[in-house]
mmCIF file of the C-alpha atoms, coordinates in Angstrom:
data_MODEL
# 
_entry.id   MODEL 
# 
loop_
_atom_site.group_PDB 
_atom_site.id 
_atom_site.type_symbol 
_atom_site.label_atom_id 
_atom_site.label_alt_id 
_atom_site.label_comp_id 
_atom_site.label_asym_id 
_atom_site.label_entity_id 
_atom_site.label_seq_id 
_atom_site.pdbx_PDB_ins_code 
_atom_site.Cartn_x 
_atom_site.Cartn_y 
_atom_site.Cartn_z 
_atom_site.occupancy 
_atom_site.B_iso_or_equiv 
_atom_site.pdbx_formal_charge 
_atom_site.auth_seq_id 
_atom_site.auth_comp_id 
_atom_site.auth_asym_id 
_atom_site.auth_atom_id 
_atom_site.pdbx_PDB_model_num 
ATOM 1   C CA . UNK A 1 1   ? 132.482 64.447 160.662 1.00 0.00 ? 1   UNK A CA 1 
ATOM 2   C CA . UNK A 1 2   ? 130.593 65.291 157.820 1.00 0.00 ? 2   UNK A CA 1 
ATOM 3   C CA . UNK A 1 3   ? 128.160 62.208 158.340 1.00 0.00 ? 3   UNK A CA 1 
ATOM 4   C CA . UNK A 1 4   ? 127.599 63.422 161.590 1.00 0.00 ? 4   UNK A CA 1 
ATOM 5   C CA . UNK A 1 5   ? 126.589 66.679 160.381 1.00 0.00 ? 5   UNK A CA 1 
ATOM 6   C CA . UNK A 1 6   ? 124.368 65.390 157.568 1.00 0.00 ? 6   UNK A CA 1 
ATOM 7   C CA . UNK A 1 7   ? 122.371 62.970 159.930 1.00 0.00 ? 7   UNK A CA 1 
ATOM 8   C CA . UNK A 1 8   ? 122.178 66.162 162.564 1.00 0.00 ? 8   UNK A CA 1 
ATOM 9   C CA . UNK A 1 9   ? 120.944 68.167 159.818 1.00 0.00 ? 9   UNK A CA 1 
ATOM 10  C CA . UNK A 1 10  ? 118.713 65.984 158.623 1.00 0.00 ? 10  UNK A CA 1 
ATOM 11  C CA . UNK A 1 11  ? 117.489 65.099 161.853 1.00 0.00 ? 11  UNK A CA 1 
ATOM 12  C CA . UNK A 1 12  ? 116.482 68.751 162.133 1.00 0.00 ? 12  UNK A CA 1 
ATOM 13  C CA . UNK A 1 13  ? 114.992 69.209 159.338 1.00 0.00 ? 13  UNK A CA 1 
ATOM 14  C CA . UNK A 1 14  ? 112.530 65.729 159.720 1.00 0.00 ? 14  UNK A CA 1 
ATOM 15  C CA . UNK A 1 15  ? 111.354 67.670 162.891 1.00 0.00 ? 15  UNK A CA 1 
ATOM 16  C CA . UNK A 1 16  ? 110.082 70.982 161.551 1.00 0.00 ? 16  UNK A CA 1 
ATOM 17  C CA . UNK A 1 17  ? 106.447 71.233 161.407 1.00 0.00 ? 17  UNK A CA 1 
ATOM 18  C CA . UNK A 1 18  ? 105.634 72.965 158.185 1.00 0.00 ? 18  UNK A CA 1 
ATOM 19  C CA . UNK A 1 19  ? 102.004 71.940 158.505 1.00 0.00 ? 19  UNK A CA 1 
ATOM 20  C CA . UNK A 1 20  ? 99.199  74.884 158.829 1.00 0.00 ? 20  UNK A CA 1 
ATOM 21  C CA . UNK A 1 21  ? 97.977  72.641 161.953 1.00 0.00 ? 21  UNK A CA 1 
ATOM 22  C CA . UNK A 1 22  ? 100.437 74.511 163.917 1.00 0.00 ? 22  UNK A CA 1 
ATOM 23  C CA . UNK A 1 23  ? 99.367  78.028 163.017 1.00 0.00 ? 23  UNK A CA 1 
ATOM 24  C CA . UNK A 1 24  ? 97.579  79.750 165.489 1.00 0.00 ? 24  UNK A CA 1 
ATOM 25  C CA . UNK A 1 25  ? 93.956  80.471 164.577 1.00 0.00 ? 25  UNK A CA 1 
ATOM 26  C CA . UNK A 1 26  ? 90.756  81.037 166.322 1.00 0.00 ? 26  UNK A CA 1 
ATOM 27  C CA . UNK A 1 27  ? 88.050  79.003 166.455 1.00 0.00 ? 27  UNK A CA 1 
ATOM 28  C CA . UNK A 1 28  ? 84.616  79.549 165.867 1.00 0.00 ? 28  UNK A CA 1 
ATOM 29  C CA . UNK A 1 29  ? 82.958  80.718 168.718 1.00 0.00 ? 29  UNK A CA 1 
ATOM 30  C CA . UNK A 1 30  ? 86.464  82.151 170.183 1.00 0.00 ? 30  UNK A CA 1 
ATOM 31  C CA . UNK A 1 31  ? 86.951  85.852 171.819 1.00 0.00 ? 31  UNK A CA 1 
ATOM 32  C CA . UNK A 1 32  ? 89.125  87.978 169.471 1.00 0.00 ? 32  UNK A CA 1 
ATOM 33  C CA . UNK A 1 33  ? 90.067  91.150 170.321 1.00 0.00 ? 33  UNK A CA 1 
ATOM 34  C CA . UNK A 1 34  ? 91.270  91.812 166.621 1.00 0.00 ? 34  UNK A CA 1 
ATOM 35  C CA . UNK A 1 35  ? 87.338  92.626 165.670 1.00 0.00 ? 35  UNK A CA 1 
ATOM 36  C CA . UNK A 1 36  ? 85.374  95.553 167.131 1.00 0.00 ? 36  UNK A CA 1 
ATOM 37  C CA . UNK A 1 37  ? 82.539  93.127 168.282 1.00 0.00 ? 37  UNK A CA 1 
ATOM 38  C CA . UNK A 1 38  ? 85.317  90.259 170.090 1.00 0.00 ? 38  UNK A CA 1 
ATOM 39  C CA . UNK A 1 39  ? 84.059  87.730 168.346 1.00 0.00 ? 39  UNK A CA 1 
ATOM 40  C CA . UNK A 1 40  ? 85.543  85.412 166.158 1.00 0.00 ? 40  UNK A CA 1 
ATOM 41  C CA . UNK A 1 41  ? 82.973  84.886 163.612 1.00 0.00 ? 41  UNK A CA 1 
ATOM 42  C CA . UNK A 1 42  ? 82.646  87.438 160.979 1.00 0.00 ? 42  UNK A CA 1 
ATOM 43  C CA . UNK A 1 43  ? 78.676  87.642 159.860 1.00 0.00 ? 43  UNK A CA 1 
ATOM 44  C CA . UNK A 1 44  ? 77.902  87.527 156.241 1.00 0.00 ? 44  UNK A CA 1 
ATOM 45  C CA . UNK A 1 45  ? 78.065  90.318 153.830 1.00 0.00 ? 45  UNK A CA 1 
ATOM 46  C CA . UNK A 1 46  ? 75.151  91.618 153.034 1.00 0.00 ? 46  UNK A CA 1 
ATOM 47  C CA . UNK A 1 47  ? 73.008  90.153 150.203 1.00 0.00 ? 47  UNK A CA 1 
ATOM 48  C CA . UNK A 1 48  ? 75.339  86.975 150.264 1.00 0.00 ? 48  UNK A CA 1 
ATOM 49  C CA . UNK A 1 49  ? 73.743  83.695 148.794 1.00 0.00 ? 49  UNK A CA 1 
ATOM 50  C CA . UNK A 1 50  ? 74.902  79.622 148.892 1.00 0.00 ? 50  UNK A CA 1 
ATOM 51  C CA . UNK A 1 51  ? 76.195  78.554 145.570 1.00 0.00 ? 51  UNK A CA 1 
ATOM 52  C CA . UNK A 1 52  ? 73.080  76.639 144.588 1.00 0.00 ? 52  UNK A CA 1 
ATOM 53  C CA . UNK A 1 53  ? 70.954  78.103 146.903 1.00 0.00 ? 53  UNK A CA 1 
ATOM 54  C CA . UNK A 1 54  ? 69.032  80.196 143.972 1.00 0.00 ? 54  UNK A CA 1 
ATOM 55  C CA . UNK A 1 55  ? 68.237  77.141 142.370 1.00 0.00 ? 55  UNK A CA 1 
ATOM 56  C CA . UNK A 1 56  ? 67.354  74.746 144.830 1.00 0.00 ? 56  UNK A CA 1 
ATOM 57  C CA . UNK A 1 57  ? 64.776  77.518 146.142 1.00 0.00 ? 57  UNK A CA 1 
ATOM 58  C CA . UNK A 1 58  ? 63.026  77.459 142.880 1.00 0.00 ? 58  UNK A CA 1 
ATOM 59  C CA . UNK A 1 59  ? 63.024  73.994 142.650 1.00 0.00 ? 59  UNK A CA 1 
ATOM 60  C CA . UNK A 1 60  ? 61.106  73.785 145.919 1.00 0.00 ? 60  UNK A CA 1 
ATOM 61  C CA . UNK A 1 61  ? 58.568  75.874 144.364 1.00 0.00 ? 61  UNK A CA 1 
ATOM 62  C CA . UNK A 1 62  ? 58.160  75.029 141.090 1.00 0.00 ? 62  UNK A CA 1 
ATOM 63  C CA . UNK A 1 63  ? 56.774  71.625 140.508 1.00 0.00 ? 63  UNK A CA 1 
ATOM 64  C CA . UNK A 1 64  ? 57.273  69.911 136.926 1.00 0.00 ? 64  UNK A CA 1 
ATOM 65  C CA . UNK A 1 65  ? 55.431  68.835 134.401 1.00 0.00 ? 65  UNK A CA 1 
ATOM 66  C CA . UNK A 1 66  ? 53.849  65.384 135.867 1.00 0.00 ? 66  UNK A CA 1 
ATOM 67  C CA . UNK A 1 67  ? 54.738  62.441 133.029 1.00 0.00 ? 67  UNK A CA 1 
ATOM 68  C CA . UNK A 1 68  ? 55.052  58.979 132.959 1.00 0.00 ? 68  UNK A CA 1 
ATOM 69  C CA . UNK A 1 69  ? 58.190  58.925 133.738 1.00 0.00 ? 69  UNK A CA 1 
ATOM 70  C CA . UNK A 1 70  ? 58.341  60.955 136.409 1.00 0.00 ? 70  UNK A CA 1 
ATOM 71  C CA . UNK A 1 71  ? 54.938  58.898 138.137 1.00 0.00 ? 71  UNK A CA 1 
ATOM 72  C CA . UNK A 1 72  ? 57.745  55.644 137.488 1.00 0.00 ? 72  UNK A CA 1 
ATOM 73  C CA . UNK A 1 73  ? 60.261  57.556 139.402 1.00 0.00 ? 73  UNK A CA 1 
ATOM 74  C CA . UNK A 1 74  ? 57.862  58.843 141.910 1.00 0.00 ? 74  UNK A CA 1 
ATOM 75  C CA . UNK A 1 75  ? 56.408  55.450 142.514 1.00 0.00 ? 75  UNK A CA 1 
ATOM 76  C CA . UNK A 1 76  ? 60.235  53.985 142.696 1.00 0.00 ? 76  UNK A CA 1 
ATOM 77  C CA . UNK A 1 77  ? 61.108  56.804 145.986 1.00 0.00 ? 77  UNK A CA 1 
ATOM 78  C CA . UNK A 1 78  ? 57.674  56.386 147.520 1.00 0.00 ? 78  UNK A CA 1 
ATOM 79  C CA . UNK A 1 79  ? 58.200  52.461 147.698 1.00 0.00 ? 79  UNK A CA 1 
ATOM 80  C CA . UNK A 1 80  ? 61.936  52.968 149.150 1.00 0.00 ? 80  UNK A CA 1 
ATOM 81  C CA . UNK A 1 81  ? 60.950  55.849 151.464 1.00 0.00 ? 81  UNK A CA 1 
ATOM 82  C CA . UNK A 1 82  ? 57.250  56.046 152.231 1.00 0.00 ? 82  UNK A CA 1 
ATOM 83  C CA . UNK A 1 83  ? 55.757  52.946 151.916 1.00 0.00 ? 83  UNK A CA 1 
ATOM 84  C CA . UNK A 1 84  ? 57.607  51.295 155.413 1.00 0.00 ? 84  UNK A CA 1 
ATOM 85  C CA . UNK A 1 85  ? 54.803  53.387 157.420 1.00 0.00 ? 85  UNK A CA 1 
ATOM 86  C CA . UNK A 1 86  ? 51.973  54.775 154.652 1.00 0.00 ? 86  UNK A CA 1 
ATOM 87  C CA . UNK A 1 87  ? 52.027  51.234 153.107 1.00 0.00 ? 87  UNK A CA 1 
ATOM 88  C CA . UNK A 1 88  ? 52.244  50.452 149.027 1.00 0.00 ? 88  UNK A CA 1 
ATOM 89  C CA . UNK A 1 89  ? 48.406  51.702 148.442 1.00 0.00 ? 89  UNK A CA 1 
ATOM 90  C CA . UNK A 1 90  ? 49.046  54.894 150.513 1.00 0.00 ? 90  UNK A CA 1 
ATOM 91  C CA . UNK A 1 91  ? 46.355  53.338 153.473 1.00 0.00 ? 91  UNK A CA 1 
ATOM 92  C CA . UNK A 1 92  ? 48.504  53.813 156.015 1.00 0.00 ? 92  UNK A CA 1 
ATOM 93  C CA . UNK A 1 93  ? 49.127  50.410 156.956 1.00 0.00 ? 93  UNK A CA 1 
ATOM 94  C CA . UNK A 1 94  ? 53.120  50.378 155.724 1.00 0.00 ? 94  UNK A CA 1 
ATOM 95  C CA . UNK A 1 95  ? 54.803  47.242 157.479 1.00 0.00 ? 95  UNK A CA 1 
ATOM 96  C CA . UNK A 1 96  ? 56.289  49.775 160.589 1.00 0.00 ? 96  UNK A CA 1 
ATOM 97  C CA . UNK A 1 97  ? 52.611  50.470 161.417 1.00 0.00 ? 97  UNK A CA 1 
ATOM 98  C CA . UNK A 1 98  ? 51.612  46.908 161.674 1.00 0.00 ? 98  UNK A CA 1 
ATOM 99  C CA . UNK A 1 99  ? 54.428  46.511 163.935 1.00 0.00 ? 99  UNK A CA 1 
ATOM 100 C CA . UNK A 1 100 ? 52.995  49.246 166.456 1.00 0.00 ? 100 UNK A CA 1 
ATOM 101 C CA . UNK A 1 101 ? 54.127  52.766 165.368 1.00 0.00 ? 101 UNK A CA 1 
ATOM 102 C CA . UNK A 1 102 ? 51.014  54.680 165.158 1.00 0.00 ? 102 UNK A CA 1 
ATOM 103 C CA . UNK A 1 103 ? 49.431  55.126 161.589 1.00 0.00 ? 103 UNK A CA 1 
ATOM 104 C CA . UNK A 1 104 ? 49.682  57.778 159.653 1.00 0.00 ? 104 UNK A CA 1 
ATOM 105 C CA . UNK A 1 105 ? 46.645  59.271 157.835 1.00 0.00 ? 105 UNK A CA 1 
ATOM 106 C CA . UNK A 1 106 ? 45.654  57.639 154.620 1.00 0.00 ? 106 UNK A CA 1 
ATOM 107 C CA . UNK A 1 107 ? 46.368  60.044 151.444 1.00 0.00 ? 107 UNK A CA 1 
ATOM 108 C CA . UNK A 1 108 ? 42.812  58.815 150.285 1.00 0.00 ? 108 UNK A CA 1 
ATOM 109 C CA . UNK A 1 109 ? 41.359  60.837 153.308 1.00 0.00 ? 109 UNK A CA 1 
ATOM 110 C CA . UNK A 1 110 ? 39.470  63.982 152.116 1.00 0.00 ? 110 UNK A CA 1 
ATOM 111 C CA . UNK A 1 111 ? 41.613  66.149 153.934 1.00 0.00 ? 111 UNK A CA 1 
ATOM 112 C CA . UNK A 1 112 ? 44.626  64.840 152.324 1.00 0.00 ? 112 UNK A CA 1 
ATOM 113 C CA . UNK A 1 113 ? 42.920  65.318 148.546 1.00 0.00 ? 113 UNK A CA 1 
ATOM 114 C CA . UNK A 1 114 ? 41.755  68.625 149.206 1.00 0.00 ? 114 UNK A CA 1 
ATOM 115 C CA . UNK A 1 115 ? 45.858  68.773 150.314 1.00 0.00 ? 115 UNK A CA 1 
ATOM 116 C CA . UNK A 1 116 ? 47.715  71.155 147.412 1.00 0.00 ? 116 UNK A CA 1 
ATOM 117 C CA . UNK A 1 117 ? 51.058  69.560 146.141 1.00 0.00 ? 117 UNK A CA 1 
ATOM 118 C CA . UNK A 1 118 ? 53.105  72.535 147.752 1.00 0.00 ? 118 UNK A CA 1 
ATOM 119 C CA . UNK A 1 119 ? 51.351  71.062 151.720 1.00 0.00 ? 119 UNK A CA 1 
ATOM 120 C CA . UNK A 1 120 ? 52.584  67.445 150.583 1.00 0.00 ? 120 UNK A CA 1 
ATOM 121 C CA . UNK A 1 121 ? 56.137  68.537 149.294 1.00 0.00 ? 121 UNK A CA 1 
ATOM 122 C CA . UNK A 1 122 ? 56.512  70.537 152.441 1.00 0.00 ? 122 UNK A CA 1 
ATOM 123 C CA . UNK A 1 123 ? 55.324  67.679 154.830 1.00 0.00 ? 123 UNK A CA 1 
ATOM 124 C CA . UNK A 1 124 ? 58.119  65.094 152.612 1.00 0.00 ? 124 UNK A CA 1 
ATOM 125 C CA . UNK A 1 125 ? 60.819  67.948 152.965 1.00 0.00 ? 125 UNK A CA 1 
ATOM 126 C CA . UNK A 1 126 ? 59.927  69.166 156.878 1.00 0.00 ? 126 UNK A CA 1 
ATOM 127 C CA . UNK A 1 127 ? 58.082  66.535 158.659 1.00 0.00 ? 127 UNK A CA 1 
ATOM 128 C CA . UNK A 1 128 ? 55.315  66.735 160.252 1.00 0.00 ? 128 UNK A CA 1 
ATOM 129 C CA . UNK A 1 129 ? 53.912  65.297 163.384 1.00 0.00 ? 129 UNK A CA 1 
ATOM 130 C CA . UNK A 1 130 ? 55.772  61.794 163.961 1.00 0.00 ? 130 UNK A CA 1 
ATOM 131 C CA . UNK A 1 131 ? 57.051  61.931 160.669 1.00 0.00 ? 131 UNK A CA 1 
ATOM 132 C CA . UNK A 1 132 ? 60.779  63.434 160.044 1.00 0.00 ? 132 UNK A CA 1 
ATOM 133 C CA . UNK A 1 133 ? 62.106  65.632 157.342 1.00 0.00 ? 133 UNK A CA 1 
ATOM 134 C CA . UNK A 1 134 ? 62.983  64.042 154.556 1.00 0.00 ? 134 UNK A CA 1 
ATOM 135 C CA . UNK A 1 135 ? 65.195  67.115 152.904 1.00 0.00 ? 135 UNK A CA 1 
ATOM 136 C CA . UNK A 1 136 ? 68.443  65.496 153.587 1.00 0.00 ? 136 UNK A CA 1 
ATOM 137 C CA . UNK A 1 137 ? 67.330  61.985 152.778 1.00 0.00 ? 137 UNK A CA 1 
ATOM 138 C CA . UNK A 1 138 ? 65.395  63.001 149.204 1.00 0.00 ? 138 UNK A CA 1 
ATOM 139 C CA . UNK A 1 139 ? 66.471  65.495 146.530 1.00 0.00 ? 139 UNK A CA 1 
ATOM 140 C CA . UNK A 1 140 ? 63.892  67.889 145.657 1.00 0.00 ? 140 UNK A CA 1 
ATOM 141 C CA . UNK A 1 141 ? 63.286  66.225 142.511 1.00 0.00 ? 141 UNK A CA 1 
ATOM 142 C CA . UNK A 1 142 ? 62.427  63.077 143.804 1.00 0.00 ? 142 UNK A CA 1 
ATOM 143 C CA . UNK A 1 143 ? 59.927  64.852 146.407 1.00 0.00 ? 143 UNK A CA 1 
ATOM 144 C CA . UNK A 1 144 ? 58.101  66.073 143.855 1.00 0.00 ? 144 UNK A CA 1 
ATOM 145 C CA . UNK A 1 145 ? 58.046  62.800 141.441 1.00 0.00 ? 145 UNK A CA 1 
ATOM 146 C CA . UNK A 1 146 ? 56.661  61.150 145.242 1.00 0.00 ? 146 UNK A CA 1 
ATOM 147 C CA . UNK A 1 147 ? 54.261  63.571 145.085 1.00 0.00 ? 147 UNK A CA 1 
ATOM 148 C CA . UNK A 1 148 ? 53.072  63.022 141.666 1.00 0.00 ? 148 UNK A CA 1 
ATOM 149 C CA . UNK A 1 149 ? 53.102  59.440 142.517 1.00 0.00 ? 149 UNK A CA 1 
ATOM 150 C CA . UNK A 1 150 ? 50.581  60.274 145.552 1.00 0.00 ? 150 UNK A CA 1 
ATOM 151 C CA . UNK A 1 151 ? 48.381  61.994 143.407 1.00 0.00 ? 151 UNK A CA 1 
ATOM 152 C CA . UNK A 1 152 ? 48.571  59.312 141.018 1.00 0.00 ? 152 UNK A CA 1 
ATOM 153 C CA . UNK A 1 153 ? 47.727  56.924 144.444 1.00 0.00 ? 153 UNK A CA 1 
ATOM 154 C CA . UNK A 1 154 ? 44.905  59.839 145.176 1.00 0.00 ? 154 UNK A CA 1 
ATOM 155 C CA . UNK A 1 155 ? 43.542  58.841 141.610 1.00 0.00 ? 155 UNK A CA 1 
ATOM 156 C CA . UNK A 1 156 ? 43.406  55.374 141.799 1.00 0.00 ? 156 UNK A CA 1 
ATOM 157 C CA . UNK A 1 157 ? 41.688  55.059 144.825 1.00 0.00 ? 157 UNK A CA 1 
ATOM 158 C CA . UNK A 1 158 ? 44.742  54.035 146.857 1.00 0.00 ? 158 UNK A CA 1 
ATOM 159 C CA . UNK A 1 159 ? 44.997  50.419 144.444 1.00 0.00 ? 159 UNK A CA 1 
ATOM 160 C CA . UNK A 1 160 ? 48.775  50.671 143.467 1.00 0.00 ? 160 UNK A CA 1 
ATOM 161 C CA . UNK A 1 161 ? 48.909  52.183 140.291 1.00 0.00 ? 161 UNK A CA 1 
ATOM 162 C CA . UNK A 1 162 ? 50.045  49.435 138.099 1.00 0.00 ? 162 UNK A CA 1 
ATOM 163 C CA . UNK A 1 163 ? 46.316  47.940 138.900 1.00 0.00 ? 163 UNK A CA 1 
ATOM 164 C CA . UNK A 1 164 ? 44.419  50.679 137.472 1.00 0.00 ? 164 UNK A CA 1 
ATOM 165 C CA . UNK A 1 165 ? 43.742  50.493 133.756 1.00 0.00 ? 165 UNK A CA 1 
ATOM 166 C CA . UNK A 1 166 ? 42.781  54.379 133.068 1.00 0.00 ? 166 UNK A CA 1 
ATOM 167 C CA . UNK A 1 167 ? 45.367  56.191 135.383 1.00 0.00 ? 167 UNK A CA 1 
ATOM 168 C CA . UNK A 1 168 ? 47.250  57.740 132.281 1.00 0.00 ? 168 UNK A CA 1 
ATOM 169 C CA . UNK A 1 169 ? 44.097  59.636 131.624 1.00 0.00 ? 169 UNK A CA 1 
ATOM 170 C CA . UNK A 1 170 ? 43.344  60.883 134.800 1.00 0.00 ? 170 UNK A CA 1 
ATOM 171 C CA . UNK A 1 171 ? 47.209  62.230 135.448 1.00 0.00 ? 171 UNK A CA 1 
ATOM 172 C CA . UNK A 1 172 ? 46.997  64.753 132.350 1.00 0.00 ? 172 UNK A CA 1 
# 
């Protein structure tokens, strides 16, 4: 008898749901009645800022100091990223253009070099005409080491920079 009342027992127990899946809860965009407004989601306090929000703002504003090393990185993400459609010299002519996407504009254009850095970080981090955002795909940092590259690109005359003797000097 006792057996029996251990398996029961156990039986029981194995069958309680303890998990908070069960709970009831509302979901986002539910009616609640518990609020004033009947909505389930609550707005923000006031004032209320993303951990890391703060800091990824400034570094979206702020670009760094351009170095060497930073033109190696820059030239590293623009290969991987940019160079599929604006092509290794920055011609627009990447391999995705030669296969019939239309070109985009050549950073050696005039427009493009009268272009600040902010207008080319912005265009790498929210797109702009065929081209699409880049924000998720890049970290901030790396936008702006492409964009030093570009200059450095901008400098050179569009020749890849490893071909141009003087582009140290002109990057200071």
């Amino acid at each position: 008898m006792r057996w029996l009342a251990l398996v029961l027992l156990g039986l029981a127990v194995g069958g309680c749901d303890q998990s908070m899946t069960v709970q009831p809860r509302y979901g986002t965009y539910a009616r609640a009645d518990l609020w004033p407004d009947g909505t389930a989601a609550r707005p923000l306090p006031e004032h209320t800022v993303a951990q890391g929000d703060l800091a990824r703002d400034a570094s979206t504003t702020t670009p760094p100091t351009i170095t060497a090393a930073l033109v190696r990185r820059g030239q590293e993400r623009f290969d991987i990223y940019c160079s599929p459609c604006h092509g290794l010299g920055g011609m627009g002519d990447g391999m995705i253009v030669q296969r019939g996407f239309p070109p985009p504009p050549s950073f050696s254009s005039p427009r493009l070099r009268a272009a600040g850095a902010q207008h080319v970080f912005d265009v790498i981090t929210n797109g702009h005409g065929v081209m699409y955002s880049y924000a998720a795909r890049v970290a901030p940092e790396d936008r702006w080491a492409i964009v030093s590259y570009i200059r450095a690109l901008q400098a050179a005359g569009g020749v890849p920079l490893a071909q141009v003797p003087d582009a140290r000097s002109k990057l200071q």
